[in-house]
Amino acid sequence: MGYQAKFKVWRGDAEGGDFVDYRVDVEEGEVVLDIMHRLQATQAGDMAVRWNCKAGKCGSCSAEVNGRPRLMCMTRMSTFGEDEEISVAPIRTFPVIRDLVTDVDFNYAKAREVPAFAPPEGVAPGEYRMAQADVERSQEFRKCIECFLCQNVCHVVRDHEENKEPFSGPRFLMRYAELDMHPLDVRNRKEDAQEDGGLGYCNITKCCTEVCPEHIKITDNALIPMKERVVDRKYDPLVWLGKKIFKRQELEQRGATGAQSLENPGPDNGSALDADRIGPVGTS
Amino acid sequence: MTDPGTTTAFEAAGEGATDVAAVTHHTYDVLVIGAGGAGLRAAIEARLRGKRVAIICKSLFGKAHTVMAEGGIAASMGNANPRDNWEVHFRDTMRGGKFLNNWRMAELHAKEAPQRVWELETYGALFDRTPDGKISQRNFGGHNFPRLAHVGDRTGLELIRTLQQKIVSLQQEDFARTGDYESDLAVFHEYTITELLKDGDRIAGAFGYRRPTGELVCFHSAAVVLATGGVGKSFKVTSNSWEYTGDGHALAMRAGAKLLNMEFVQFHPTGMVWPPSVKGILVTESVRGDGGVLKNSEGERFMFNYIPEVFREQYATSEDEGDRWYTDADNNRRPPELLPRDEVARAINNEVKEGRGSPAGGVYLDVSSRMPAAEITRRLPSMYHQFKELADVDITAGPMEVGPTCHYVMGGVEVDPDTAASAVPGLFAAGEVAGGMHGSNRLGGNSLSDLLVFGCRAGAGAAAYLDGLAEVPTVSDASVTSAREDVERPIHNSGGENAYTVHQELQQTMNDLVGIIRKADEMELALKKLHELRDRIPRVAVDGRRAYNPGWHLALDLRNMLMVSECIAMAALERQESRGGHTRDDYPTMDENWRQELLVCSLQDGPDGPTVQLEHQGQPAMREDLFDLFELDELKKYYTGDELGGHRSDAPPRQTRGTEGAGDEAERSSSTTETGGDPGGELTGGGA
Ligand SMILES: Cc1cc2nc3c(=O)[nH]c(=O)nc-3n(C[C@H](O)[C@H](O)[C@H](O)COP(=O)(O)OP(=O)(O)OC[C@H]3O[C@@H](n4cnc5c(N)ncnc54)[C@H](O)[C@@H]3O)c2cc1C
Ligand code: SF4
Ligand code: SF4
Ligand code: FES
């Protein structure tokens, strides 16, 4: 069953590095992440690798395996020939910290630039009503496990450091779309996506969609519809005239933030601790 | 992601000048250790209440264990069945924990879970909906009504992402005011805390290191909330990730807090067993809830041989009846595949032991013969995907191989239910790291709600503690020096033990000797091995540099895993009965005299340094109005005659009782057929 595989693993740090050859045992049913763990336990105790769930749910273990952006925990060894030399490198678009670990803080910075969900004013918790059909579009985007493989592969930033400033990348352009399609969000997200997110840089090559391990149709379902909405908004006079028809559109404006949480931070601003109000058995 | 803080060249006493790394100092009001559901909810609450908060986590932000939860979050919103309410949820939770739960925690949890779930919608969460647009709720084991809010089979992802995005939203509000996103709410991801620092009795801060660089950090903070999750990585076969090394449990003990109920570890009956590399990964309970059956190597549905006496009346005795239950729950009894988790796990264990297991040492779980392929892929998409991609098994065409896997620890830090405060002033704990809420066995879905309810209360508790604090405690140089020496020991050691080898031995010991079925002599042997490891762990040496060195990180986690393993083994040896997540081969039955005995672990100074001490502690008697929620006949199964003492024996049934009672069966949309006598819970449903 078991055999010895030939691996080339990129070892190094921000200063530089190179592929190092390893011969390592492979057992039946293993994935690339298992091999990295075996290397750690037997030959390279200090080799840096990120992982958590080992089941494709957390998006930690992104790397480039034979040049292809993958989750290491979902890349089975049986997809390679036994004599094939397998290379494992850190994802390229982000600066290396060490070995297979890269500095992905770019993504967290971009996440912070997307204005948060703007809740409707005057709708109390527990009073939210939405139809399943209406939440499904945004739900697809919320399957995202933030593996950042799409961010890594998108050519707008992969080879153009200078675009990292104006362009938030497919994952966060999708976040604009998600909020735009959220049935109760009251903010107008079109200009946000266009002007702050750099939606215009995307030329719908669909490379992001191809690598997404969650099989989210990033381009077709998020980016293209968002581009269309931006265009509609700019040129379609009906959007401006017909606004009164829909309540949400009436509210919708670019600066809307919904209810704010920190207007009066302090002991009285806390969430209700209901147990005290509900009281003992029989009093509710 | 965070500001650099102030760096002081810290001269460690007695160390060679060649390796004196700087220590970076940060000051916050509240330090939240852990960025899972509990930690994030605590941070939000403390920030809302006006505190400057730092969140610290070992992995990247958004990758905590909470992300893996599948099935759902339990809250009696009554959307699927209007007769659900907190009292029913409370009862279910107490039964699930076999009445060993801290009843006040169970009460707070049942009362506040709905509000905490609804709040998530105001943060932007998108749960699956009912036809009238409310949050949809699904059936789950041990829950008498459909109660679990869910998003397909990725509820944990939705929960953590929503809380993460709420944190961002608060940061945006701070940014609008101060021009700095992290001015009042900062996230330090890929930082590990190795020690809590105290000033006298009080918490004064925490010490740790930054994984990417290996730089040392000291946080100054008068309130610390522990939300570090569980301990599964002490066992070989587990559904838990590398983060689950019991850090919070150990940090709390070393700071002087107590751990309770450590003997109760939940083994989920169905983890993957093949291929070896995925052994332990969870196979959701929905597979059985939706009709999957368990078979041994002889093709027998063996669960029919394992229906315990107390459940005789509630479970089908023939395959035909069991099969009919899926479509007609009112007129048939449920199949024994849906017995409580502990029962199923034990049965699988026994089949394998007696030689009727599958080649990889599990049993077969089959849905392929139960429903058409298209239905399987529709109902169980992630399981289909998981087996296809990881095991090359098509679950629509053949059976899965499954076996028990270590899943959740019921035991944890003893806290005040209302404020989540531990015995150490300034130290709070919430989520899986806290103990008491779930008693001897947790119901599916009750963890995610626990995280929100007690995370919120911990944040509020910490804020209130600070408001009442007269004087800010200070971190002493001596405590920093000592924390630093511990962190650097594996780097300074040379030619010692290999961290990975020691870890494997620890896991094997716990798995084999303190696993799902326990015996006195095996646990004594385990303790002996653990004592040997206690001597070896300080000698672990690591190579390489400080920057992102997993060997070093593991070396530091080992002492925490060892400490919680000792607690588990000692408490398990002491408890001479079987209850929930603790099964003794030599004491196979539940003993009502043990119900109110809690086993509590603490660290005591001894001649060879601090050692784990175990004590018995009584459980406070349940408040009368809560006690009255149960029928005497049911209480008799758990309580001693003395405890009942004629209590309520002839009290009239209360009006509020019986919401899930026999009465109008036809109206019940729940799939459960019995009327509330479901001790042990965990019967059907998804992940959990
Ligand atoms: C596969 C699976 C499915 C599940 N499904 C369900 C379900 O459907 N419903 C349900 O209710 N429950 C479920 N559970 C259980 C539930 O997910 C966990 O109990 C819960 O998520 C724990 O949350 P937490 O906030 O306590 O900790 P976690 O989410 O585990 O977070 C712990 C945090 O603490 C940090 N940390 C730990 N140690 C340190 C340290 N030393 N320094 C700094 N940071 C540290 C970690 O980095 C992490 O951020 C499931 C569990 C598993 C494994
Ligand atoms: S479709 Fe757009 S976002 Fe996606 S990879 Fe291509 S250019 Fe980038
Ligand atoms: S959209 Fe897909 S590829 Fe991009 S981060 Fe999310 S899960 Fe990864
Ligand atoms: S380890 Fe979680 S996605 Fe690979």
Coordinates of N, CA, C and O and ligand atoms in Angstrom, one line a residue, chain A residues 59 62 71 107 141 143-151 170-172 174 208-209 211-216 218, chain B residues 161, ligand 3:
Chain A
G59 N -10.7 26.7 5.7 CA -9.9 27.5 4.8 C -8.5 28.0 5.2 O -8.0 29.0 4.8
S62 N -4.4 26.6 2.5 CA -4.2 27.0 1.1 C -2.7 26.9 0.8 O -1.9 27.4 1.5
L71 N -6.6 23.5 -1.4 CA -6.6 23.2 0.0 C -5.8 21.9 0.1 O -6.1 20.9 -0.4
N107 N -6.2 40.6 3.3 CA -7.6 40.3 3.2 C -8.4 40.8 4.4 O -9.6 41.2 4.3
F141 N -23.0 33.1 -1.1 CA -21.7 33.7 -0.9 C -21.2 33.6 0.6 O -20.0 33.6 0.8
K143 N -21.2 30.9 2.1 CA -20.5 29.6 2.2 C -19.0 29.8 2.2 O -18.3 28.8 2.5
C144 N -18.6 31.0 1.9 CA -17.1 31.2 1.7 C -16.4 30.9 3.0 O -16.7 31.3 4.1
I145 N -15.3 30.1 2.9 CA -14.5 29.7 4.1 C -13.3 30.6 4.2 O -12.4 30.3 5.0
E146 N -13.2 31.6 3.4 CA -12.0 32.5 3.5 C -10.7 31.8 3.4 O -9.8 32.0 4.2
C147 N -10.6 31.0 2.4 CA -9.3 30.3 2.1 C -8.4 31.3 1.3 O -7.2 31.0 1.2
F148 N -9.0 32.3 0.7 CA -8.3 33.3 -0.1 C -7.6 32.8 -1.3 O -6.7 33.4 -1.9
L149 N -8.0 31.6 -1.8 CA -7.5 31.1 -3.0 C -7.9 31.9 -4.2 O -7.1 32.2 -5.1
C150 N -9.1 32.5 -4.1 CA -9.6 33.3 -5.2 C -8.8 34.6 -5.2 O -8.4 35.1 -6.3
Q151 N -8.5 35.1 -4.1 CA -7.7 36.4 -3.9 C -6.3 36.1 -4.5 O -5.7 37.0 -5.1
P170 N -11.8 39.3 -5.5 CA -13.1 38.6 -5.7 C -13.9 38.3 -4.4 O -15.1 38.5 -4.3
R171 N -13.1 37.9 -3.3 CA -13.8 37.5 -2.1 C -14.6 38.7 -1.5 O -15.7 38.6 -1.0
F172 N -14.0 39.9 -1.6 CA -14.6 41.0 -0.9 C -15.6 41.8 -1.9 O -16.5 42.4 -1.5
M174 N -17.4 40.1 -3.7 CA -18.5 39.2 -3.5 C -19.3 39.6 -2.2 O -20.5 39.5 -2.1
C208 N -11.2 33.0 -10.5 CA -11.5 32.9 -9.1 C -12.5 31.8 -8.9 O -12.4 30.9 -8.0
T209 N -13.5 31.8 -9.7 CA -14.6 30.7 -9.6 C -14.0 29.3 -9.8 O -14.4 28.4 -9.0
V211 N -11.1 28.2 -8.9 CA -10.3 27.6 -7.8 C -11.2 27.5 -6.5 O -10.7 26.9 -5.5
C212 N -12.4 28.1 -6.5 CA -13.1 28.1 -5.2 C -13.5 26.7 -4.7 O -14.2 26.0 -5.3
P213 N -12.9 26.3 -3.5 CA -13.2 24.9 -3.1 C -14.7 24.8 -2.6 O -15.2 23.7 -2.5
E214 N -15.4 25.9 -2.4 CA -16.8 25.8 -2.0 C -17.7 25.8 -3.3 O -18.9 25.8 -3.1
H215 N -17.1 25.9 -4.4 CA -17.8 25.9 -5.7 C -18.8 27.0 -5.7 O -19.9 26.9 -6.2
I216 N -18.4 28.2 -5.2 CA -19.3 29.4 -5.3 C -19.1 30.0 -6.7 O -18.0 30.1 -7.1
I218 N -18.6 32.7 -8.1 CA -18.2 34.1 -7.7 C -18.5 35.0 -8.9 O -19.1 36.1 -8.7
Chain B
R161 N -18.8 33.8 11.3 CA -18.6 34.8 10.3 C -19.5 36.0 10.7 O -19.0 37.2 10.6
Ligands
SF4_3 S1 -14.9 32.7 -2.3 FE1 -14.2 30.6 -2.5 S2 -12.0 30.7 -3.1 FE2 -12.6 32.7 -2.4 S3 -12.1 32.8 -0.2 FE3 -14.2 32.1 -0.3 S4 -14.1 29.9 -0.3 FE4 -12.0 30.7 -0.9

